[in-house]
Coordinates of C-alpha atoms and ligand atoms in Angstrom, one line a residue:
X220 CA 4.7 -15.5 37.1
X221 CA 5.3 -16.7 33.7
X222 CA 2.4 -17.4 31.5
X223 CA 2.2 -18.6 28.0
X224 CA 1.2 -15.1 26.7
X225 CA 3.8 -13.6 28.8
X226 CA 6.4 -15.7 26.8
X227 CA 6.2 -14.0 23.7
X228 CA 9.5 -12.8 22.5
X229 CA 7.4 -10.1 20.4
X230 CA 5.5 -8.6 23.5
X231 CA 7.6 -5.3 24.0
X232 CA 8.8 -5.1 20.7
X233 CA 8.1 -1.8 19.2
X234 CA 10.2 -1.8 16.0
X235 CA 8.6 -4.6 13.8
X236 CA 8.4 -3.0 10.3
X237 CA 11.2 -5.0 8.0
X238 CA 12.6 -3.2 5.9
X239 CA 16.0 -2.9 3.6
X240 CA 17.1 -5.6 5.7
X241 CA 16.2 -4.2 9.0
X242 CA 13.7 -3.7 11.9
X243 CA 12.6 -0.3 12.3
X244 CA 9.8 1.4 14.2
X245 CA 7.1 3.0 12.0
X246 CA 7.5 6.4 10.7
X247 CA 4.7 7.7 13.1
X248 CA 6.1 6.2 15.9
X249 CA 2.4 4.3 16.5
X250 CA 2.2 0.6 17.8
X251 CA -0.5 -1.1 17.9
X252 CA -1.1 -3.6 21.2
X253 CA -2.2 -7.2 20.3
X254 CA -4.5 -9.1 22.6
X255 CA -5.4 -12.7 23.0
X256 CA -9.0 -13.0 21.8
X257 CA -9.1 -15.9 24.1
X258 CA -9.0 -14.0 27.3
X259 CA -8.1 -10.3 26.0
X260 CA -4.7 -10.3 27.2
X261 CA -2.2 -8.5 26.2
X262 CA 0.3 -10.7 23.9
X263 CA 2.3 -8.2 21.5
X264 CA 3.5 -4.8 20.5
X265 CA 3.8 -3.8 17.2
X266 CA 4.5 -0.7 14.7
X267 CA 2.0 0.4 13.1
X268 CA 2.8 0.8 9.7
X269 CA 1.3 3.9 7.7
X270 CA 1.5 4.5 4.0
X271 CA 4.7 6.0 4.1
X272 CA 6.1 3.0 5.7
X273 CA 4.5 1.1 3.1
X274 CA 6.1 3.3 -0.1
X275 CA 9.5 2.7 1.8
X276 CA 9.4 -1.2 1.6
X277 CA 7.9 -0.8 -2.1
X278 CA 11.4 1.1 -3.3
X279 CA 13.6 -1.2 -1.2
X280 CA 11.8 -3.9 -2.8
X281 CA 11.9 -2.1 -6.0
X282 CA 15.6 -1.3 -5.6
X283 CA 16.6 -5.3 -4.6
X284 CA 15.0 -6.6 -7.8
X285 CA 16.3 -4.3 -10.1
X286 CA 20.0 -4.7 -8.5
X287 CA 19.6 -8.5 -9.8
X288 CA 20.8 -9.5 -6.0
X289 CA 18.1 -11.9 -6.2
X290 CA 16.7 -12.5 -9.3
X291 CA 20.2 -13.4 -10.7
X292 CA 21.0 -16.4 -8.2
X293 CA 20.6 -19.7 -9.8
X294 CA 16.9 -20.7 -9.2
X295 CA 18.1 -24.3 -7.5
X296 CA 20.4 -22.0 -5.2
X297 CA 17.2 -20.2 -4.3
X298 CA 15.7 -23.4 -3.6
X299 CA 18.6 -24.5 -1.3
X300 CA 17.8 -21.5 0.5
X301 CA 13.8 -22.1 1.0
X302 CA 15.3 -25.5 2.2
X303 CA 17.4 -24.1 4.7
X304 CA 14.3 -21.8 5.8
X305 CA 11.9 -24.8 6.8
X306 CA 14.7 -25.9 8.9
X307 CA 14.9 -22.8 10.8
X308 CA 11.1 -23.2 11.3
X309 CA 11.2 -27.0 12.2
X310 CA 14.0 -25.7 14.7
X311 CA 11.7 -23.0 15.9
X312 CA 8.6 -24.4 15.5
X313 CA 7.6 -24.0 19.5
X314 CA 8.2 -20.1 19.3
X315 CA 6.0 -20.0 16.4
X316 CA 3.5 -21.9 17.2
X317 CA 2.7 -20.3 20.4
X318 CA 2.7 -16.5 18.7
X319 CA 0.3 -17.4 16.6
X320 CA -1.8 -19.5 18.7
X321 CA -1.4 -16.3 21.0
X322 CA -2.4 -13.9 17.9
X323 CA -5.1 -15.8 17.3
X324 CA -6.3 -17.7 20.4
X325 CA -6.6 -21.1 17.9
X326 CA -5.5 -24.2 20.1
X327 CA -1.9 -24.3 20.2
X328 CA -2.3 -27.8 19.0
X329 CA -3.6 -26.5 15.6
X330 CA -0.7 -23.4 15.4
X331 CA 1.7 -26.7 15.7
X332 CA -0.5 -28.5 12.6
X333 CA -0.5 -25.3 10.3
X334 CA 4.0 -24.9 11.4
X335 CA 4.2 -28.1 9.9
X336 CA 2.3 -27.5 6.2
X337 CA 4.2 -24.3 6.5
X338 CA 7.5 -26.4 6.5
X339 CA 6.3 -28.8 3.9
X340 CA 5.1 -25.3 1.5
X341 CA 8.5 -23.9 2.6
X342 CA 10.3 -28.0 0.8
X343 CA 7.7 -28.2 -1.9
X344 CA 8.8 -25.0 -3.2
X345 CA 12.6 -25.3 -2.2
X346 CA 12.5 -28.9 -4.4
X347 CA 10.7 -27.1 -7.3
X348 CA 12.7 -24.2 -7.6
X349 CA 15.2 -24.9 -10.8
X350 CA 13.0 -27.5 -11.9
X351 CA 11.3 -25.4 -14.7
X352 CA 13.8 -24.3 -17.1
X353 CA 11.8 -23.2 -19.4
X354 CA 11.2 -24.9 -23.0
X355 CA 12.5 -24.7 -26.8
X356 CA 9.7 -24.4 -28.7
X357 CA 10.1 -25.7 -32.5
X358 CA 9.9 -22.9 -35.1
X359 CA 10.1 -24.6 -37.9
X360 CA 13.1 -23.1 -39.0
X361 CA 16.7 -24.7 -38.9
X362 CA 18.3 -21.4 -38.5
X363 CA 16.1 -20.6 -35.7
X364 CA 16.3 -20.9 -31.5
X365 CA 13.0 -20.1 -30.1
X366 CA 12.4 -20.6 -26.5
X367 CA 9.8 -20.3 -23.5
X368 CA 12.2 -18.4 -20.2
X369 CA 10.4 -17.7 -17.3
X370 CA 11.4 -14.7 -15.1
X371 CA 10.4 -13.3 -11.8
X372 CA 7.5 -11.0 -12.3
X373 CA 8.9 -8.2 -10.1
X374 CA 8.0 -7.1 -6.9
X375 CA 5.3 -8.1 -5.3
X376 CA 2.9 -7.3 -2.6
X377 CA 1.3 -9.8 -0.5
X378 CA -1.6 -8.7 1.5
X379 CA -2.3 -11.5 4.0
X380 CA -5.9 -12.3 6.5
X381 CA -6.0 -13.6 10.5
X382 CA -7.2 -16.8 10.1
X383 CA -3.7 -19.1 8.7
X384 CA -1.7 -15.4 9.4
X385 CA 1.8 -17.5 8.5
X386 CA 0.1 -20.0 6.9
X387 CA -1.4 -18.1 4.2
X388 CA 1.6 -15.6 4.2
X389 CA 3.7 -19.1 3.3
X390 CA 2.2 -19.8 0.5
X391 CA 3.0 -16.6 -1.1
X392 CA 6.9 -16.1 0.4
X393 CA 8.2 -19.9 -1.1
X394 CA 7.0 -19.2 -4.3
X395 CA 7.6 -15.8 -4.5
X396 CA 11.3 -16.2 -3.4
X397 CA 11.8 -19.5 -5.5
X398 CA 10.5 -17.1 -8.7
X399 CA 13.2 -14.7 -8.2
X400 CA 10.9 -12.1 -6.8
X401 CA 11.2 -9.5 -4.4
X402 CA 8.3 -9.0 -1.8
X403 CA 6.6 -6.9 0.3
X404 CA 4.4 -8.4 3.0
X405 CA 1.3 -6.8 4.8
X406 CA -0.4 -9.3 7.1
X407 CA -3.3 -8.7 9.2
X408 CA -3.5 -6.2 11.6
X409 CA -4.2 -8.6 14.0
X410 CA -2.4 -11.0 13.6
X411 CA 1.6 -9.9 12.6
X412 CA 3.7 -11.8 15.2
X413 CA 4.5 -14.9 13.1
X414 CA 5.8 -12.6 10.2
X415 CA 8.0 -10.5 11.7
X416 CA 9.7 -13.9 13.5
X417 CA 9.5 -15.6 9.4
X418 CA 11.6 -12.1 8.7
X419 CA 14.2 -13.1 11.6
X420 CA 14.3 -16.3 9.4
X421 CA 15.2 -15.0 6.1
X422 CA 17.6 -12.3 7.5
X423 CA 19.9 -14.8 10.1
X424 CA 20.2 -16.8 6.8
X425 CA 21.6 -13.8 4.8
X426 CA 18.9 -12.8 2.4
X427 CA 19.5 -9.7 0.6
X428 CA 18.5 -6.6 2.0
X429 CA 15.7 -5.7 0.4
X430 CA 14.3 -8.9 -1.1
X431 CA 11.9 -9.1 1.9
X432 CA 10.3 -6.5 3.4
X433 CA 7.3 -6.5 5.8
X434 CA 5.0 -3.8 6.7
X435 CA 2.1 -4.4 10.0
X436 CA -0.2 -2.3 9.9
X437 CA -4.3 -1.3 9.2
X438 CA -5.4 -2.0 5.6
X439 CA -6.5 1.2 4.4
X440 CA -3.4 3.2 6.1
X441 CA -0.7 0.2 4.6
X442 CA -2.4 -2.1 2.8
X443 CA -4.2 0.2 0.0
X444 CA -0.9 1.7 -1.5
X445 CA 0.6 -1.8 -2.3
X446 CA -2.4 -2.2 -4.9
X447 CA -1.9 1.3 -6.5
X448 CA 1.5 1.6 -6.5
X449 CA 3.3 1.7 -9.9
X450 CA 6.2 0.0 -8.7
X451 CA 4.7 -3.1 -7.7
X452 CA 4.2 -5.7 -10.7
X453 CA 1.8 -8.4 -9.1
X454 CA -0.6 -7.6 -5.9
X455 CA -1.4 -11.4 -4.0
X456 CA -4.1 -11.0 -1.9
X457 CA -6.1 -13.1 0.6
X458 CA -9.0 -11.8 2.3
X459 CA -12.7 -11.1 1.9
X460 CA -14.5 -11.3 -1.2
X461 CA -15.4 -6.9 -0.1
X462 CA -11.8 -6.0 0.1
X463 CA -10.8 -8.4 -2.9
X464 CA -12.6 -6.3 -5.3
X465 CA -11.0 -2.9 -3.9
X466 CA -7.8 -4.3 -3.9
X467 CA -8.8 -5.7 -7.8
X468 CA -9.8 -2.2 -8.6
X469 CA -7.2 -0.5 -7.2
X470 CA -4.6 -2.5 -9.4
X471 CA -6.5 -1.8 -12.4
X472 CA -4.7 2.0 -12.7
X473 CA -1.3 0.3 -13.4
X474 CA -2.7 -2.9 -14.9
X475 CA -0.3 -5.5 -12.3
X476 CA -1.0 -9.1 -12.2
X477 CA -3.4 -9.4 -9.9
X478 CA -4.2 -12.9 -7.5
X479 CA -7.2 -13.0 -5.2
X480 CA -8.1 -16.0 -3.0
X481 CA -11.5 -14.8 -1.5
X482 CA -14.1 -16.3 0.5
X483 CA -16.4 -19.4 -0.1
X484 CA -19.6 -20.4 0.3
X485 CA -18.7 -24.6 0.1
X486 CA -21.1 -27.3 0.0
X487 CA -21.3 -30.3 1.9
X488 CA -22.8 -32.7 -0.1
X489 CA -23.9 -36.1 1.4
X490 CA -26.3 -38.6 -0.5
X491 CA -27.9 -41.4 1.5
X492 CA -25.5 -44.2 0.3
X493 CA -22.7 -42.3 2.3
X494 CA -20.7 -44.1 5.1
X495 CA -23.1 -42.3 7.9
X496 CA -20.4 -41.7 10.7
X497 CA -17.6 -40.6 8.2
X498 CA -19.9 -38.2 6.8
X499 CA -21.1 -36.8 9.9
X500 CA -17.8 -36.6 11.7
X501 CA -16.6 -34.6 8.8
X502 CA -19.6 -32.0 8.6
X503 CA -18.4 -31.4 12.1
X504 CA -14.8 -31.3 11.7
X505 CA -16.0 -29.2 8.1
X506 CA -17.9 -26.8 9.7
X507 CA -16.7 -26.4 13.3
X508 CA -12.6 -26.7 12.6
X509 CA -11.1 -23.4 13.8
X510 CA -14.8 -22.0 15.4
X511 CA -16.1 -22.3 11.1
X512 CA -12.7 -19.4 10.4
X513 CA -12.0 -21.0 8.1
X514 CA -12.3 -20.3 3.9
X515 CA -13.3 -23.9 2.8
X516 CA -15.6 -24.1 5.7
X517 CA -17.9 -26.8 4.6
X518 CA -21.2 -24.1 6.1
X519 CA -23.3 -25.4 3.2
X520 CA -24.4 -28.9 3.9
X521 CA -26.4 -30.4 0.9
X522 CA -28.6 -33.4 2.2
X523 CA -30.9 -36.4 1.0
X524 CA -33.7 -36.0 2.2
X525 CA -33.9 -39.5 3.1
X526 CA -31.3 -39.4 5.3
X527 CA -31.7 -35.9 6.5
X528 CA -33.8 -35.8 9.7
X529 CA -31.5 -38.7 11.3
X530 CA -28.4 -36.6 10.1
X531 CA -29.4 -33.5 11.2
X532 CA -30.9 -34.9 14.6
X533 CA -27.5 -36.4 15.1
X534 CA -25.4 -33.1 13.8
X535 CA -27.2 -31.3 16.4
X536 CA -27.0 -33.7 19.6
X537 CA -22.9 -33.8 18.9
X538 CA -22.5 -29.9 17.9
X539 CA -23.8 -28.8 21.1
X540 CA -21.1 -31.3 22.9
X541 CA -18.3 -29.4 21.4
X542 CA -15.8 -28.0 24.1
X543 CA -15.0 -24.8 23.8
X544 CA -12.0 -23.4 25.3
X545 CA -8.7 -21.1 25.5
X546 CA -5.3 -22.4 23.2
X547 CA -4.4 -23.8 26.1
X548 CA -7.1 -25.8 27.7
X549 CA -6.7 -29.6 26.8
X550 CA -10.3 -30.6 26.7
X551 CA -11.0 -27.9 24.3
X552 CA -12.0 -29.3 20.9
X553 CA -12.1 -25.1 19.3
X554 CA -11.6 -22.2 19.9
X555 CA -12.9 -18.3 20.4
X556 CA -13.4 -15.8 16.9
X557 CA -10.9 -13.8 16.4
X558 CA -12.7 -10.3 17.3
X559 CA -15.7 -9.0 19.2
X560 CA -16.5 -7.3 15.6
X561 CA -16.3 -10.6 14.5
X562 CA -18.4 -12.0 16.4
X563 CA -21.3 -9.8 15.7
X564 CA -20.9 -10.2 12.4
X565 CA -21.2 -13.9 13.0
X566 CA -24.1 -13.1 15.3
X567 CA -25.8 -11.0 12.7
X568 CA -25.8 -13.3 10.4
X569 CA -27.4 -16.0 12.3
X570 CA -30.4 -13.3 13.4
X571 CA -30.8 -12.3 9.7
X572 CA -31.2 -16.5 8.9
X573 CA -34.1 -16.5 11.6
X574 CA -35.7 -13.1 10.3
X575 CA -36.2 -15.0 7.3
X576 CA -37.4 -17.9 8.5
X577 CA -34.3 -20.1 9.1
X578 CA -34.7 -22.4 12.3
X579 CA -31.8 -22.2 14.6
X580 CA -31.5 -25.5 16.2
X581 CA -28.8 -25.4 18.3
X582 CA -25.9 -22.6 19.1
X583 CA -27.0 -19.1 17.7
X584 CA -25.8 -16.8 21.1
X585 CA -22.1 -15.7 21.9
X586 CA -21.2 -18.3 25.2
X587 CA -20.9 -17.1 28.2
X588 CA -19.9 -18.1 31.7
X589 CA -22.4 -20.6 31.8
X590 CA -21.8 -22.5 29.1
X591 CA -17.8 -23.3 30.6
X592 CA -15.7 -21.6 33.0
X593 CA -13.6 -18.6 31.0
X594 CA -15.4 -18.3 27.5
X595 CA -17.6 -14.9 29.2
X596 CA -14.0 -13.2 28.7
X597 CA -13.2 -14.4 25.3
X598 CA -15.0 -14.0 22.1
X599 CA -16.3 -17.7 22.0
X600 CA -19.6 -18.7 19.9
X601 CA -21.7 -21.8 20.1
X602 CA -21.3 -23.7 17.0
X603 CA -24.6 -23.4 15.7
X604 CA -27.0 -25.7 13.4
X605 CA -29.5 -24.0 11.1
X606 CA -32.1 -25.9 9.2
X607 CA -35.4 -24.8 7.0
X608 CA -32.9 -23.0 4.8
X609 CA -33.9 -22.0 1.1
X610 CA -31.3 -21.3 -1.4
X611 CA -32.7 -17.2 -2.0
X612 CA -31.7 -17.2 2.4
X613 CA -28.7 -14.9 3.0
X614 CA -27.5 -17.8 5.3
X615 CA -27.3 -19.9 2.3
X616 CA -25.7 -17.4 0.6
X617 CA -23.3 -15.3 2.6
X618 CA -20.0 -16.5 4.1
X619 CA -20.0 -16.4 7.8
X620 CA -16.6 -17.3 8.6
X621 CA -17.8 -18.6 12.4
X622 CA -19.1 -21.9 13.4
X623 CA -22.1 -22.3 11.5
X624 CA -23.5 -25.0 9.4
X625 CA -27.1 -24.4 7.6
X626 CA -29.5 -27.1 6.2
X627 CA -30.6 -27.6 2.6
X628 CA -32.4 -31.1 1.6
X629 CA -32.2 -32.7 -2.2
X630 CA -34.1 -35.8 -4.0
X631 CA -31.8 -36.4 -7.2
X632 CA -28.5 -35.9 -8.0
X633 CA -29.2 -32.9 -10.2
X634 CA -30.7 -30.9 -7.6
X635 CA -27.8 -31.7 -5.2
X636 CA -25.4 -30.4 -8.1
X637 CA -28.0 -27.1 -8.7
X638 CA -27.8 -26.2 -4.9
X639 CA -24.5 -26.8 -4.5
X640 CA -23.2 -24.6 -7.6
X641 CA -26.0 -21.7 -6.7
X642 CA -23.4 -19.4 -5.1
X643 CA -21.2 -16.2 -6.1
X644 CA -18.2 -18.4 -4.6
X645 CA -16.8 -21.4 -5.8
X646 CA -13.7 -22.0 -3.4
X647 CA -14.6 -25.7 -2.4
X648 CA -16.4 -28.6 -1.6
X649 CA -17.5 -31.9 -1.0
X650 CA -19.3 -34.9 -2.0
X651 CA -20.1 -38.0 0.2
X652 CA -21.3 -41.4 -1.6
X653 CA -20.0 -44.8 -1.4
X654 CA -20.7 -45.1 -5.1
X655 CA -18.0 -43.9 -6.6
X656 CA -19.1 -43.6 -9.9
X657 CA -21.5 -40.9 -8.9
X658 CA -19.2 -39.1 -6.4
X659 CA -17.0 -38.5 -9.3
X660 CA -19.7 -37.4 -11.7
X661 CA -20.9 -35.1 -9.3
X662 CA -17.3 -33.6 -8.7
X663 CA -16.8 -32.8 -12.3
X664 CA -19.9 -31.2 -12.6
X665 CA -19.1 -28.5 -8.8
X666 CA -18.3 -25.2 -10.2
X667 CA -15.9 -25.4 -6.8
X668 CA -11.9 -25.0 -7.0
X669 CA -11.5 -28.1 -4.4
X670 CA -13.3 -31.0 -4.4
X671 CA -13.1 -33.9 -1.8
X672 CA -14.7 -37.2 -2.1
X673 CA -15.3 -38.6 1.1
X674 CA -13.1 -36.5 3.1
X675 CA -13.2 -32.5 4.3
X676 CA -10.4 -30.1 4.5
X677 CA -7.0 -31.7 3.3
X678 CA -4.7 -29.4 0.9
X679 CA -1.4 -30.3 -0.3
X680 CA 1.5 -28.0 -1.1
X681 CA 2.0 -30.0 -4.7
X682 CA -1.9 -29.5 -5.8
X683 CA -3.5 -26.3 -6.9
X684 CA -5.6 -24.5 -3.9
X685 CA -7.9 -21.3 -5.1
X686 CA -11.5 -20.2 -6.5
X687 CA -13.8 -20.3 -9.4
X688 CA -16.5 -17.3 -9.5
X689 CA -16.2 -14.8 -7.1
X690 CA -13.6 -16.8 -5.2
X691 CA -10.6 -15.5 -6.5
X692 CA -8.4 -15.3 -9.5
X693 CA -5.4 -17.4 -10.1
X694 CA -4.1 -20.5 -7.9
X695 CA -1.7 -20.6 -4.8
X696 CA 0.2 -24.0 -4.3
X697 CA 1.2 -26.8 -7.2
X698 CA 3.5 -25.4 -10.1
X699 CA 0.8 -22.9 -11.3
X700 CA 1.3 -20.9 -7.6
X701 CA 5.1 -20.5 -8.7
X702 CA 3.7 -19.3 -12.3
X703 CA 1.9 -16.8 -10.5
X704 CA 5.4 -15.3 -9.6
X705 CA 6.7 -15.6 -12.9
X706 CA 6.8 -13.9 -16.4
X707 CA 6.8 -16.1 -19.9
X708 CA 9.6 -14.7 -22.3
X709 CA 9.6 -15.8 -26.1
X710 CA 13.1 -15.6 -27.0
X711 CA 13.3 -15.9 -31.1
X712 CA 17.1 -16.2 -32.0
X713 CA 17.6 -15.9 -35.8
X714 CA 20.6 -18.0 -36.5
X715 CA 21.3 -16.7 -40.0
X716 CA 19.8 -13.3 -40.7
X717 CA 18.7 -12.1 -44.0
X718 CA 17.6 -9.1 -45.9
X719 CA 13.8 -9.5 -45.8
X720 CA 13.1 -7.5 -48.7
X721 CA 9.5 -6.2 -47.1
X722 CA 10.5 -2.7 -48.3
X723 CA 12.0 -2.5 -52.1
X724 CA 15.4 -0.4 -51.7
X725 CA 15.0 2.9 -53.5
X726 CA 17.4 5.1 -54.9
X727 CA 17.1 8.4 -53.0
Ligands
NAD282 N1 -9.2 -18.4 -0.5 C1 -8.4 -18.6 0.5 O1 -7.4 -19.3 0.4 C2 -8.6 -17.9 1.8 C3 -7.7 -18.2 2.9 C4 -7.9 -17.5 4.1 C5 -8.9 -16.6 4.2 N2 -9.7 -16.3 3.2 C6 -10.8 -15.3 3.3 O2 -10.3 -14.2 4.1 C7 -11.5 -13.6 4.8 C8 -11.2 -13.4 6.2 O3 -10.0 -12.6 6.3 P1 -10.0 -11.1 6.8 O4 -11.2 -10.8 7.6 O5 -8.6 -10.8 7.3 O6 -10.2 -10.4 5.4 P2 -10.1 -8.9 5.0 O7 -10.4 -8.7 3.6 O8 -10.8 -8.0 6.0 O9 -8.5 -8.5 5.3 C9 -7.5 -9.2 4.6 C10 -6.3 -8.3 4.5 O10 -6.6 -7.2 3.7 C11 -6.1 -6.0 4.4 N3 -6.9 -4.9 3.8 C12 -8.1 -4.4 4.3 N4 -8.5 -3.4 3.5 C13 -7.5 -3.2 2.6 C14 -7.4 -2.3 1.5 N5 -8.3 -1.4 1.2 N6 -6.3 -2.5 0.7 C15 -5.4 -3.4 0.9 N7 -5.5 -4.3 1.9 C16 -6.5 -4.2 2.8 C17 -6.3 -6.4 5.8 O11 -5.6 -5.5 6.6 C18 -5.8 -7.8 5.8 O12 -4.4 -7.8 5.9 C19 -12.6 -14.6 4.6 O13 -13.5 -14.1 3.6 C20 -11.9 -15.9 4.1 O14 -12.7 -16.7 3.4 C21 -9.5 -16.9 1.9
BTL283 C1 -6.5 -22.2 2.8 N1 -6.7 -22.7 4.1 C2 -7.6 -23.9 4.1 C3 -5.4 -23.1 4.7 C4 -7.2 -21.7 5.0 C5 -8.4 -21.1 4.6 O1 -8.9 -20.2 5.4

C-alpha cells in the first residue's frame, strides 16, 4: 500500500553526494537511513559523506570558481537563473514539501509555508542580482577613476541545521549563487532530502559542474574540514551556539570570512496596555510554532505583573489544548522533536528549571499514548509553561529549542528592557503595547537582531535576519546577506601618470 512516507522519491537512493555536477555514492560506500521522527519510519537513504567526500566537493568547488564558469556570467544573467530556480520549486513544490515534512515530521502544512519563503528568497535574490554595480568614488583628482567592484568571495561552505533544513540552506544558495560564488553545501545529517532534490534543480537547469556541490553527512566526519580547509574563502554556518564557536575557531587557521547565525534566547515582552488576545495568541504561536524548534522562539516571556497572573492562567488553560499529532493528521496544531536525543535534552532542561525552583505548570513529560492516539511512537512533548523563574535560572538562560515558554514578571519599563537584554544571545524579540510610543522606545533599546511590535515570528527575504551577542556574526537576507558573498575591490585608475619624485634620481 502506498503511504505518504513510502512516496519519497529519495527512499532507496544510495548515491546522494553532489558533486562536479554529479550524484555519486560516498567514498566509503556508508548510507545512512532516515526515519520519520513522527512514527520512526523509514523515509530515506542517503550517503554518508566522510571527509574525503567533503575535500572532493571543496576542489570541484575550488576548480569551478577559479575557471570563471560562474563568476564571469553577467550578475543579472545569474539572477535570471535564481528566477528560473523558484519556478522549478513552485512546479515541484508537492515533492518537496512532503520530504521535508517526512525529514522532519513538521505538519506538511508548514513544509508547504517554509516552500513558499523559499521561492520568494529564491525571487528576492534573482531581482537583486545585477542590481549593485558597485560605485565611483570621488578622488579628488581629475586624472583619476576610483571605484568600489564587488566580487564573489570564493567558495563557500554552508553548513546547514534540521529545523528549516531547505529553508535555511535557501538563504545561503540565492545569495551565494547571485554573488558569483561557488558552494559547497553540508546540511544536517538528518535532515538532507530537500537538498539533494534543490541539487536536481540547479543541475536540469544547466548550472556548471562544480558550482554546486553537496555533501550529507555527520558534522565532525563532513562538516569539520569545510571550516579548516584552505581552499574555502567564507564558512556560513547555522546551528547551535556549541558548534558555532568550533566552526569559528576552526576558520581562524586560514583567517576565511566567517557567518554564524546561532541560537537565541528571545523575549516576549507584553506590558499591560497590550491588546490581551493578540498578545496571548502570539506567545502561543511564539513559543509553541514547530513544538518551540524554532531559533526566534519567543521561550522568554517578559510580563507586567499586573496583568500576569490572568495571562499566565490563560497561557496555561490553552497550551495544554494544543493537538499534537503526525505531518499528516489534520487536527494537529504541532508536531513531534526531531530526535529522541532531542527530546531529552528538552526534557533535561525542564528537570534542571524545577531543581532550581522553577514551577512547571503545565506540560514538562514526553506524551505518550494517553495523551492522543500515536504520539507513544513519535518523539512528541507537551508544550510546557514554566513560571517562578529568576533571571540567574538556566531556564531563563539556556535555549531549549522545544516547546517551552518560562515566566518572568516586570513593574517599569526599564526592568522589562534589563530582563529582556540579560542573555548571551540576542537573535530576537518582541514587544507588545498599544502605546506606540513606548513599544518603539523599548525596541530601540533590545540588544535583539529582530524586533516585532505587536506581532511574533514574520521575516522577510528583503530585511536583514541574524544576531547580536552570542547570536551570530553577520546577516542572512536584505542586501547585506548578498554582501556576505561578496568582496569590496578599490580600483584606483591614474589617468595621467607622473614621475613622483619620492626617491631623488642618482647618478650611479
Ligand atoms: N540564527 C538562525 O537563523 C538559526 C536558524 C535555525 C537554527 N538555528 C539554531 O540551530 C540550532 C539547532 O540546530 P542543530 O541542532 O542542527 O545545530 P548543530 O549545531 O548541532 O548542527 C548544525 C550543523 O552543524 C553540523 N556540525 C556539527 N558539528 C560540526 C563541526 N564540528 N564542524 C562543522 N559542522 C558541524 C551539523 O551536522 C549540522 O549540519 C539551534 O541552536 C537554533 O537556534 C539558528
Ligand atoms: C530563521 N527561521 C526563523 C526561519 C528559522 C529559525 O530557526
Amino acid at each position: 500500500m502506498s503511504s505518504p512516507s513510502n512516496q519519497n522519491p529519495l527512499l532507496h537512493h544510495g548515491a546522494t553526494l553532489f558533486i562536479d555536477g554529479a550524484f555519486t555514492p560516498a567514498a566509503s560506500g556508508e548510507t545512512r537511513t532516515i526515519n520519520c521522527p513522527a512514527n520512526g519510519e523509514a523515509v530515506a537513504t542517503v550517503s554518508e559523506a566522510g571527509e574525503a567526500d567533503s575535500i572532493k566537493a571543496i576542489e570541484a568547488a575550488r576548480r569551478s570558481f577559479d575557471s570563471g564558469i560562474w563568476s564571469s556570467v553577467p550578475a543579472a544573467q545569474r539572477g535570471d537563473f535564481l528566477l528560473k530556480a523558484a519556478e522549478q520549486l513552485v512546479a515541484r513544490k508537492a515533492e518537496f514539501a512532503l520530504a521535508e515534512t517526512l525529514d522532519t515530521g513538521k505538519r506538511l502544512v508548514e513544509s508547504e509555508l517554509d516552500m513558499d519563503d523559499i521561492i520568494s528568497c529564491f525571487r528576492y535574490f534573482g531581482k537583486l542580482a545585477g542590481q549593485e554595480a558597485g560605485r565611483v568614488v570621488d578622488a579628488n583628482d581629475p586624472n583619476v577613476i576610483s571605484r568600489i567592484d564587488y566580487e564573489p568571495v570564493g567558495v563557500a561552505a554552508m553548513i546547514t541545521p534540521w529545523n528549516y533544513p531547505l529553508l535555511q540552506a535557501a538563504w545561503k544558495i540565492a545569495p551565494a549563487l547571485a554573488a558569483g560564488c561557488s558552494f559547497v553545501l553540508k546540511p544536517a545529517e538528518l535532515t538532507p532530502s530537500t537538498a539533494i532534490l534543490m541539487m536536481e534543480v540547479l543541475k536540469d537547469l544547466g548550472l556548471p559542474a562544480g558550482v554546486a556541490n553537496l555533501v550529507t553527512g555527520a558534522g565532525a566526519q563532513a562538516g569539520a574540514v569545510l571550516s579548516e580547509h584552505k581552499d574555502v574563502d567564507l564558512v556560513s554556518f547555522t546551528g547551535g551556539l556549541v558548534t558555532g564557536r568550533k566552526v569559528a575557531a576552526a576558520a581562524a587557521g586560514t583567517v576565511k570570512k566567517v557567518a554564524l547565525e546561532l541560537g537565541g534566547k528571545n523575549p516576549n515582552v507584553v506590558f499591560a496596555d497590550a491588546d490581551f488576545d493578540a498578545a496571548l495568541d502570539n506567545a502561543l504561536n511564539g513559543a509553541f510554532v514547530h513544538s518551540g524548534q524554532v531559533c526566534s522562539a519567543g521561550a522568554r516571556l517578559v510580563i507586567h505583573e499586573s496583568i500576569a497572573e490572568k495571562f499566565v492562567d490563560e497561557l496555561v488553560r490553552r497550551a495544554q489544548q494544543i493537538t499534537l499529532g503526525g505531518p499528516f493528521d489534520q487536527k494537529a496544531e504541532t508536531g513531534a522533536l526531531i530526535s529522541a536525543a532531542h527530546l531529552e535534552k528538552v526534557d533535561a532542561y525542564v528537570q534542571a528549571g524545577i531543581a532550581e525552583g522553577a514551577r512547571v505548570r503545565c506540560g514538562g513529560r514526553r506524551a505518550t499514548e494517553q495523551d492522543g492516539a500515536g504520539l507513544g511512537s513519535g518523539h512528541f512533548y507537551l508544550p510546557t509553561v514554566i513560571d517562578q523563574v529568576t533571571g540567574s535560572m538556566s531556564v531563563a538562560q539556556d535555549e531549549a529549542f522545544g516547546p517551552t515558554i518560562t515566566v518572568e514578571t516586570f513593574s517599569t519599563e526599564d526592568q522589562a528592557v534589563a530582563i529582556a537584554n540579560d542573555t548571551i544571545y540576542g537573535l530576537a524579540g518582541a514587544v507588545w503595547s498599544q502605546d506606540a510610543g513606548k513599544a518603539a522606545r523599548v525596541a530601540k533599546r533590545l540588544r535583539h537582531g529582530t524586533i516585532w511590535i505587536n506581532d511574533y515570528h514574520p521575516y522577510l527575504p528583503q530585511a536583514e535576519w541574524g544576531g547580536f551577542g552570542q547570536s551570530g556574526v553577520g546577516r542572512e537576507l536584505g542586501p547585506t546577506g548578498l554582501g556576505e558573498y561578496q568582496e569590496a575591490k578599490h580600483v584606483y585608475q591614474n589617468l595621467n601618470p607622473q614621475v613622483t619624485g619620492w626617491f631623488a634620481q642618482k647618478q650611479s
